[in-house]
């Protein structure tokens, strides 16, 4: 049964792409859109009255206990898979403070937490993990090479994405 907190509405999400030493920071989550856990960049929903940048900083601090600086918008991703619909903004970010530690989603009860783990995953190991969305896996396959244009992607069924 779909998670009613995330289904049947459009959700706007801000996500961080953090690369260090040929690795990417990913969170392992129980996504409401998938039967098995997936790995994806940290991030989450924008709250009413909050900017994308404010949501990005808040979500990354909540999930990773890291302080970041937004550098560049990389991807705008539209995840549409009934009953879920999310518009996700993926930003290149750098760590400016804090110590990496698994946090939590304060809006979810303790027994309903989606965040299972987080780690810097070497690009060379990313191909062996269930990473979503697929363009993140492709980014890792290409050695984490950043680009200057903004890429707009609309999912195909079974693509993944739309975490908490």
Coordinates of N, CA and C in Angstrom, one line a residue:
X1 N 0.8 -1.2 0.0 CA 0.0 0.0 0.0 C 0.9 1.2 0.0
X2 N 0.6 2.2 -0.9 CA 1.4 3.4 -0.9 C 1.4 4.2 0.4
X3 N 2.5 4.8 0.6 CA 2.7 5.7 1.8 C 1.9 6.9 1.5
X4 N 0.8 7.1 2.2 CA -0.1 8.3 2.0 C 0.6 9.6 2.2
X5 N 1.7 9.7 3.0 CA 2.4 10.9 3.3 C 3.1 11.4 2.0
X6 N 3.4 10.5 1.1 CA 4.2 10.9 -0.1 C 3.4 10.6 -1.4
X7 N 2.2 10.0 -1.3 CA 1.5 9.7 -2.6 C 0.4 10.6 -2.8
X8 N -0.1 10.6 -4.1 CA -1.2 11.4 -4.6 C -1.1 12.9 -4.4
X9 N 0.2 13.4 -4.5 CA 0.4 14.8 -4.5 C 1.8 15.0 -5.2
X10 N 2.0 16.2 -5.6 CA 3.3 16.6 -6.1 C 4.3 17.0 -5.0
X11 N 5.4 16.4 -4.9 CA 6.4 16.6 -3.9 C 7.6 17.3 -4.6
X12 N 8.1 18.4 -4.0 CA 9.3 19.0 -4.5 C 10.4 18.6 -3.5
X13 N 11.6 18.2 -4.1 CA 12.7 17.7 -3.3 C 14.0 18.4 -3.7
X14 N 14.8 18.6 -2.7 CA 16.2 19.2 -2.9 C 17.2 18.1 -2.5
X15 N 18.2 17.8 -3.4 CA 19.1 16.7 -3.1 C 20.5 17.2 -3.4
X16 N 21.5 16.7 -2.7 CA 22.9 17.1 -2.8 C 23.7 16.0 -3.4
X17 N 24.6 16.4 -4.4 CA 25.5 15.6 -5.0 C 26.9 16.0 -4.5
X18 N 27.4 15.2 -3.6 CA 28.7 15.5 -2.9 C 29.7 14.5 -3.3
X19 N 30.8 14.9 -3.9 CA 31.9 14.1 -4.4 C 33.2 14.4 -3.6
X20 N 33.8 13.3 -3.1 CA 35.1 13.5 -2.5 C 36.0 12.3 -2.8
X21 N 37.2 12.5 -3.2 CA 38.2 11.4 -3.5 C 37.6 10.3 -4.3
X22 N 37.0 10.6 -5.5 CA 36.5 9.6 -6.4 C 35.4 8.8 -5.8
X23 N 34.6 9.4 -4.9 CA 33.5 8.7 -4.2 C 32.3 9.7 -4.2
X24 N 31.1 9.2 -4.1 CA 29.9 10.0 -4.0 C 29.2 9.7 -2.7
X25 N 28.6 10.7 -2.0 CA 27.9 10.4 -0.8 C 26.5 10.0 -1.2
X26 N 26.1 8.8 -0.7 CA 24.8 8.3 -0.9 C 24.1 7.8 0.4
X27 N 22.8 7.9 0.4 CA 22.0 7.3 1.5 C 21.3 6.1 1.1
X28 N 21.3 5.1 2.0 CA 20.5 3.9 1.7 C 19.2 4.1 2.4
X29 N 18.1 4.0 1.6 CA 16.8 4.3 2.2 C 15.8 3.2 1.8
X30 N 14.7 3.1 2.6 CA 13.5 2.3 2.3 C 12.6 3.3 1.6
X31 N 12.7 3.4 0.3 CA 11.9 4.3 -0.5 C 10.5 3.9 -0.6
X32 N 9.5 4.8 -0.4 CA 8.1 4.4 -0.5 C 7.8 3.9 -2.0
X33 N 8.7 4.2 -2.9 CA 8.4 3.9 -4.3 C 9.0 2.5 -4.7
X34 N 9.7 1.9 -3.9 CA 10.4 0.6 -4.2 C 10.2 -0.5 -3.2
X35 N 10.2 -1.7 -3.6 CA 10.0 -2.8 -2.6 C 11.3 -3.1 -1.9
X36 N 12.4 -2.8 -2.4 CA 13.7 -3.0 -1.8 C 14.4 -1.7 -1.5
X37 N 15.3 -1.7 -0.5 CA 16.1 -0.4 -0.3 C 16.9 0.0 -1.5
X38 N 17.1 1.3 -1.7 CA 17.9 1.8 -2.7 C 18.9 2.8 -2.1
X39 N 20.0 3.1 -2.9 CA 20.9 4.1 -2.6 C 20.7 5.4 -3.4
X40 N 20.7 6.5 -2.8 CA 20.5 7.8 -3.6 C 21.1 8.9 -2.9
X41 N 21.4 10.0 -3.6 CA 21.9 11.2 -2.9 C 21.0 11.7 -1.8
X42 N 21.6 12.2 -0.7 CA 20.8 12.7 0.4 C 19.9 13.9 0.0
X43 N 18.8 14.0 0.6 CA 17.9 15.2 0.3 C 16.5 14.8 0.8
X44 N 15.6 15.8 0.5 CA 14.2 15.6 0.9 C 13.3 16.7 0.5
X45 N 12.1 16.6 1.1 CA 11.1 17.5 0.7 C 11.2 19.0 1.1
X46 N 10.8 19.9 0.2 CA 10.8 21.3 0.5 C 9.5 21.6 1.3
X47 N 9.6 22.3 2.4 CA 8.5 22.6 3.2 C 7.8 23.9 2.8
X48 N 6.6 24.1 3.1 CA 5.8 25.3 2.7 C 6.6 26.6 3.2
X49 N 6.8 27.5 2.3 CA 7.5 28.8 2.7 C 9.0 28.7 2.7
X50 N 9.6 27.5 2.4 CA 11.0 27.3 2.4 C 11.6 27.3 0.9
X51 N 12.7 27.9 0.7 CA 13.4 27.9 -0.6 C 14.0 26.5 -0.8
X52 N 14.4 26.3 -2.1 CA 15.1 25.0 -2.4 C 16.4 25.0 -1.6
X53 N 17.1 26.1 -1.6 CA 18.4 26.2 -0.9 C 18.3 25.9 0.6
X54 N 17.3 26.5 1.2 CA 17.0 26.3 2.6 C 16.7 24.8 2.9
X55 N 15.9 24.2 2.1 CA 15.5 22.8 2.2 C 16.8 21.9 2.0
X56 N 17.6 22.3 1.1 CA 18.8 21.5 0.8 C 19.7 21.5 2.1
X57 N 20.0 22.6 2.6 CA 20.8 22.7 3.8 C 20.2 22.0 5.0
X58 N 18.9 22.1 5.2 CA 18.2 21.5 6.3 C 18.2 20.0 6.2
X59 N 17.9 19.5 5.0 CA 17.8 18.1 4.8 C 19.1 17.4 4.9
X60 N 20.2 18.0 4.4 CA 21.5 17.4 4.4 C 22.0 17.3 5.9
X61 N 21.7 18.4 6.6 CA 22.1 18.4 8.0 C 21.3 17.4 8.8
X62 N 20.0 17.2 8.5 CA 19.2 16.2 9.2 C 19.7 14.8 8.9
X63 N 20.0 14.5 7.7 CA 20.3 13.1 7.3 C 21.7 12.8 7.5
X64 N 22.7 13.7 7.4 CA 24.1 13.4 7.4 C 24.9 14.1 8.5
X65 N 24.3 15.1 9.1 CA 25.0 16.0 10.1 C 26.1 16.8 9.5
X66 N 26.1 16.9 8.2 CA 27.1 17.7 7.5 C 26.5 19.1 7.1
X67 N 27.4 20.1 7.2 CA 27.1 21.4 6.7 C 27.7 21.5 5.3
X68 N 26.9 22.0 4.4 CA 27.3 22.1 3.0 C 27.1 23.5 2.4
X69 N 27.8 23.6 1.2 CA 27.6 24.9 0.5 C 27.1 24.4 -0.9
X70 N 26.1 25.0 -1.4 CA 25.5 24.8 -2.7 C 26.4 25.4 -3.8
X71 N 26.8 24.6 -4.8 CA 27.7 25.1 -5.9 C 26.9 25.4 -7.2
X72 N 26.1 24.4 -7.6 CA 25.6 24.4 -9.0 C 24.4 23.5 -9.1
X73 N 23.3 23.9 -9.8 CA 22.2 23.0 -10.1 C 22.7 22.1 -11.2
X74 N 22.5 20.8 -11.1 CA 23.0 19.8 -12.1 C 21.8 19.2 -12.8
X75 N 20.8 18.7 -12.1 CA 19.7 18.0 -12.7 C 18.4 18.5 -12.1
X76 N 17.4 18.5 -13.0 CA 16.0 18.6 -12.6 C 15.4 17.3 -13.0
X77 N 14.8 16.6 -12.1 CA 14.3 15.3 -12.4 C 12.9 15.2 -12.0
X78 N 12.0 14.8 -13.0 CA 10.6 14.6 -12.8 C 10.3 13.1 -12.6
X79 N 10.0 12.7 -11.4 CA 9.6 11.3 -11.2 C 8.1 11.2 -11.1
X80 N 7.6 10.5 -12.1 CA 6.1 10.3 -12.2 C 5.8 8.8 -12.3
X81 N 5.3 8.3 -11.3 CA 5.0 6.8 -11.3 C 3.8 6.7 -10.3
X82 N 2.6 6.7 -10.8 CA 1.4 6.7 -10.0 C 1.5 5.7 -8.9
X83 N 1.2 6.1 -7.6 CA 0.6 7.3 -7.2 C 1.6 8.4 -6.7
X84 N 2.9 8.2 -7.2 CA 3.9 9.1 -6.7 C 4.3 10.1 -7.8
X85 N 4.6 11.4 -7.4 CA 5.0 12.4 -8.4 C 5.9 13.3 -7.6
X86 N 7.2 13.4 -8.0 CA 8.2 14.3 -7.4 C 8.9 15.0 -8.4
X87 N 9.2 16.3 -8.1 CA 10.1 17.1 -8.9 C 11.3 17.3 -8.0
X88 N 12.5 16.8 -8.5 CA 13.7 16.7 -7.7 C 14.8 17.6 -8.3
X89 N 15.4 18.4 -7.5 CA 16.5 19.3 -7.9 C 17.8 18.8 -7.3
X90 N 18.7 18.4 -8.1 CA 20.0 17.8 -7.6 C 21.1 18.9 -7.8
X91 N 21.7 19.3 -6.7 CA 22.7 20.3 -6.6 C 24.1 19.8 -6.3
X92 N 25.1 20.2 -7.0 CA 26.5 19.9 -6.7 C 26.8 20.7 -5.4
X93 N 27.3 20.0 -4.4 CA 27.6 20.7 -3.1 C 29.0 20.3 -2.6
X94 N 29.5 21.1 -1.7 CA 30.7 20.7 -1.0 C 30.5 20.8 0.5
X95 N 31.2 20.0 1.2 CA 31.1 19.9 2.6 C 32.0 21.0 3.2
X96 N 31.4 21.8 4.1 CA 32.1 22.9 4.8 C 32.2 22.7 6.3
X97 N 31.5 21.7 6.8 CA 31.6 21.5 8.3 C 30.8 20.2 8.7
X98 N 30.9 19.9 10.0 CA 30.2 18.7 10.5 C 31.0 17.5 10.4
X99 N 30.5 16.4 10.9 CA 31.1 15.1 10.8 C 30.0 14.1 10.3
X100 N 30.4 13.3 9.3 CA 29.4 12.4 8.7 C 28.9 11.4 9.7
X101 N 27.5 11.5 9.9 CA 26.9 10.6 10.8 C 25.4 10.4 10.3
X102 N 24.9 9.2 10.3 CA 23.5 9.0 9.9 C 22.6 9.7 10.9
X103 N 21.7 10.6 10.3 CA 20.7 11.3 11.1 C 19.4 10.6 11.0
X104 N 18.3 11.4 10.9 CA 17.0 10.9 10.8 C 16.1 11.9 10.1
X105 N 14.9 11.4 9.9 CA 13.8 12.3 9.3 C 12.9 12.7 10.5
X106 N 13.0 13.9 11.0 CA 12.2 14.3 12.1 C 10.7 14.2 11.9
X107 N 10.3 14.3 10.6 CA 8.8 14.2 10.4 C 8.3 12.8 10.4
X108 N 9.2 11.8 10.5 CA 8.7 10.4 10.6 C 8.9 9.8 12.0
X109 N 8.0 8.9 12.4 CA 8.1 8.3 13.7 C 9.4 7.4 13.7
X110 N 9.9 7.0 14.9 CA 11.1 6.2 15.0 C 10.9 4.9 14.3
X111 N 9.8 4.2 14.3 CA 9.6 2.9 13.7 C 9.3 3.1 12.2
X112 N 9.2 4.3 11.6 CA 8.9 4.5 10.2 C 10.1 5.2 9.5
X113 N 11.3 5.3 10.1 CA 12.4 5.9 9.5 C 12.8 5.2 8.2
X114 N 13.1 6.0 7.2 CA 13.4 5.5 5.8 C 14.9 5.4 5.7
X115 N 15.7 6.2 6.4 CA 17.2 6.3 6.3 C 17.8 5.1 7.0
X116 N 18.5 4.2 6.2 CA 19.1 3.0 6.8 C 20.6 3.2 7.0
X117 N 21.3 3.9 6.1 CA 22.7 4.0 6.1 C 23.1 5.1 5.2
X118 N 24.4 5.6 5.4 CA 25.0 6.5 4.4 C 26.5 6.3 4.4
X119 N 27.0 6.6 3.2 CA 28.5 6.3 3.0 C 28.9 7.0 1.8
X120 N 30.2 7.3 1.7 CA 30.9 7.7 0.5 C 31.2 6.4 -0.3
X121 N 30.5 6.3 -1.4 CA 30.7 5.1 -2.2 C 31.7 5.4 -3.3
X122 N 32.7 4.6 -3.4 CA 33.7 4.8 -4.5 C 33.0 4.6 -5.9
X123 N 33.3 5.5 -6.8 CA 32.7 5.3 -8.2 C 32.8 3.9 -8.7
X124 N 34.0 3.3 -8.4 CA 34.2 1.9 -8.9 C 33.3 0.9 -8.3
X125 N 32.7 1.2 -7.2 CA 31.8 0.2 -6.6 C 30.3 0.5 -6.8
X126 N 30.0 1.7 -7.3 CA 28.6 2.2 -7.5 C 27.8 1.3 -8.5
X127 N 28.5 0.7 -9.5 CA 27.8 -0.1 -10.5 C 27.2 -1.4 -9.8
X128 N 27.7 -1.8 -8.7 CA 27.2 -3.0 -8.0 C 26.1 -2.8 -7.0
X129 N 25.6 -1.5 -6.9 CA 24.5 -1.2 -6.0 C 23.3 -0.7 -6.7
X130 N 22.1 -0.9 -6.0 CA 20.9 -0.4 -6.6 C 20.8 1.1 -6.3
X131 N 21.3 1.9 -7.2 CA 21.3 3.3 -7.1 C 20.2 3.9 -8.0
X132 N 19.5 4.9 -7.4 CA 18.5 5.6 -8.1 C 18.7 7.1 -7.9
X133 N 18.3 7.9 -8.8 CA 17.9 7.6 -10.2 C 19.1 7.1 -11.0
X134 N 18.8 6.6 -12.1 CA 19.8 5.9 -12.9 C 20.9 6.9 -13.4
X135 N 20.5 8.2 -13.6 CA 21.6 9.1 -14.0 C 22.7 9.3 -13.0
X136 N 22.4 9.0 -11.7 CA 23.4 9.1 -10.7 C 24.4 7.9 -10.9
X137 N 23.9 6.8 -11.2 CA 24.8 5.6 -11.5 C 25.6 5.9 -12.7
X138 N 25.0 6.5 -13.7 CA 25.8 6.9 -14.9 C 26.8 7.9 -14.6
X139 N 26.5 8.9 -13.8 CA 27.5 9.9 -13.4 C 28.7 9.2 -12.7
X140 N 28.4 8.2 -11.9 CA 29.5 7.5 -11.2 C 30.3 6.7 -12.2
X141 N 29.7 6.1 -13.2 CA 30.3 5.3 -14.2 C 31.3 6.2 -15.0
X142 N 30.9 7.4 -15.2 CA 31.7 8.4 -15.9 C 32.7 9.1 -15.1
X143 N 33.0 8.6 -13.9 CA 34.0 9.1 -13.0 C 33.6 10.4 -12.3
X144 N 32.3 10.7 -12.2 CA 31.9 11.8 -11.4 C 32.3 13.1 -12.1
X145 N 32.3 13.1 -13.4 CA 32.7 14.3 -14.1 C 31.5 15.3 -14.2
X146 N 31.7 16.5 -13.6 CA 30.6 17.5 -13.6 C 30.5 18.2 -14.9
X147 N 29.4 18.8 -15.2 CA 29.2 19.5 -16.5 C 28.6 20.9 -16.1
X148 N 28.5 21.8 -17.1 CA 28.1 23.1 -16.9 C 26.7 23.4 -17.2
X149 N 26.0 22.6 -18.0 CA 24.6 22.8 -18.3 C 23.7 22.1 -17.3
X150 N 22.5 22.5 -17.2 CA 21.5 21.9 -16.3 C 20.7 20.9 -17.2
X151 N 20.6 19.7 -16.6 CA 20.0 18.6 -17.4 C 18.6 18.3 -16.8
X152 N 17.6 18.2 -17.7 CA 16.2 18.0 -17.3 C 15.9 16.5 -17.7
X153 N 15.5 15.7 -16.8 CA 15.2 14.3 -17.0 C 13.8 14.0 -16.5
X154 N 13.0 13.3 -17.3 CA 11.7 12.7 -16.9 C 11.9 11.2 -16.9
X155 N 11.4 10.6 -15.8 CA 11.7 9.2 -15.6 C 10.9 8.3 -16.6
X156 N 11.3 7.1 -16.7 CA 10.6 6.1 -17.3 C 10.1 5.2 -16.2
X157 N 9.0 4.4 -16.4 CA 8.6 3.5 -15.3 C 9.8 2.6 -14.8
X158 N 9.8 2.3 -13.5 CA 10.8 1.5 -12.9 C 12.2 2.2 -12.8
X159 N 12.3 3.5 -13.0 CA 13.6 4.2 -13.0 C 14.1 4.4 -11.6
X160 N 13.2 4.6 -10.6 CA 13.7 4.9 -9.3 C 13.6 6.3 -8.9
X161 N 14.1 6.7 -7.8 CA 14.0 8.1 -7.3 C 13.0 8.2 -6.3
X162 N 12.6 9.5 -6.0 CA 11.6 9.9 -5.1 C 11.7 9.2 -3.7
X163 N 12.8 9.6 -3.0 CA 12.9 9.2 -1.6 C 12.1 10.0 -0.7
X164 N 12.5 10.1 0.5 CA 11.7 10.8 1.5 C 11.8 12.3 1.4

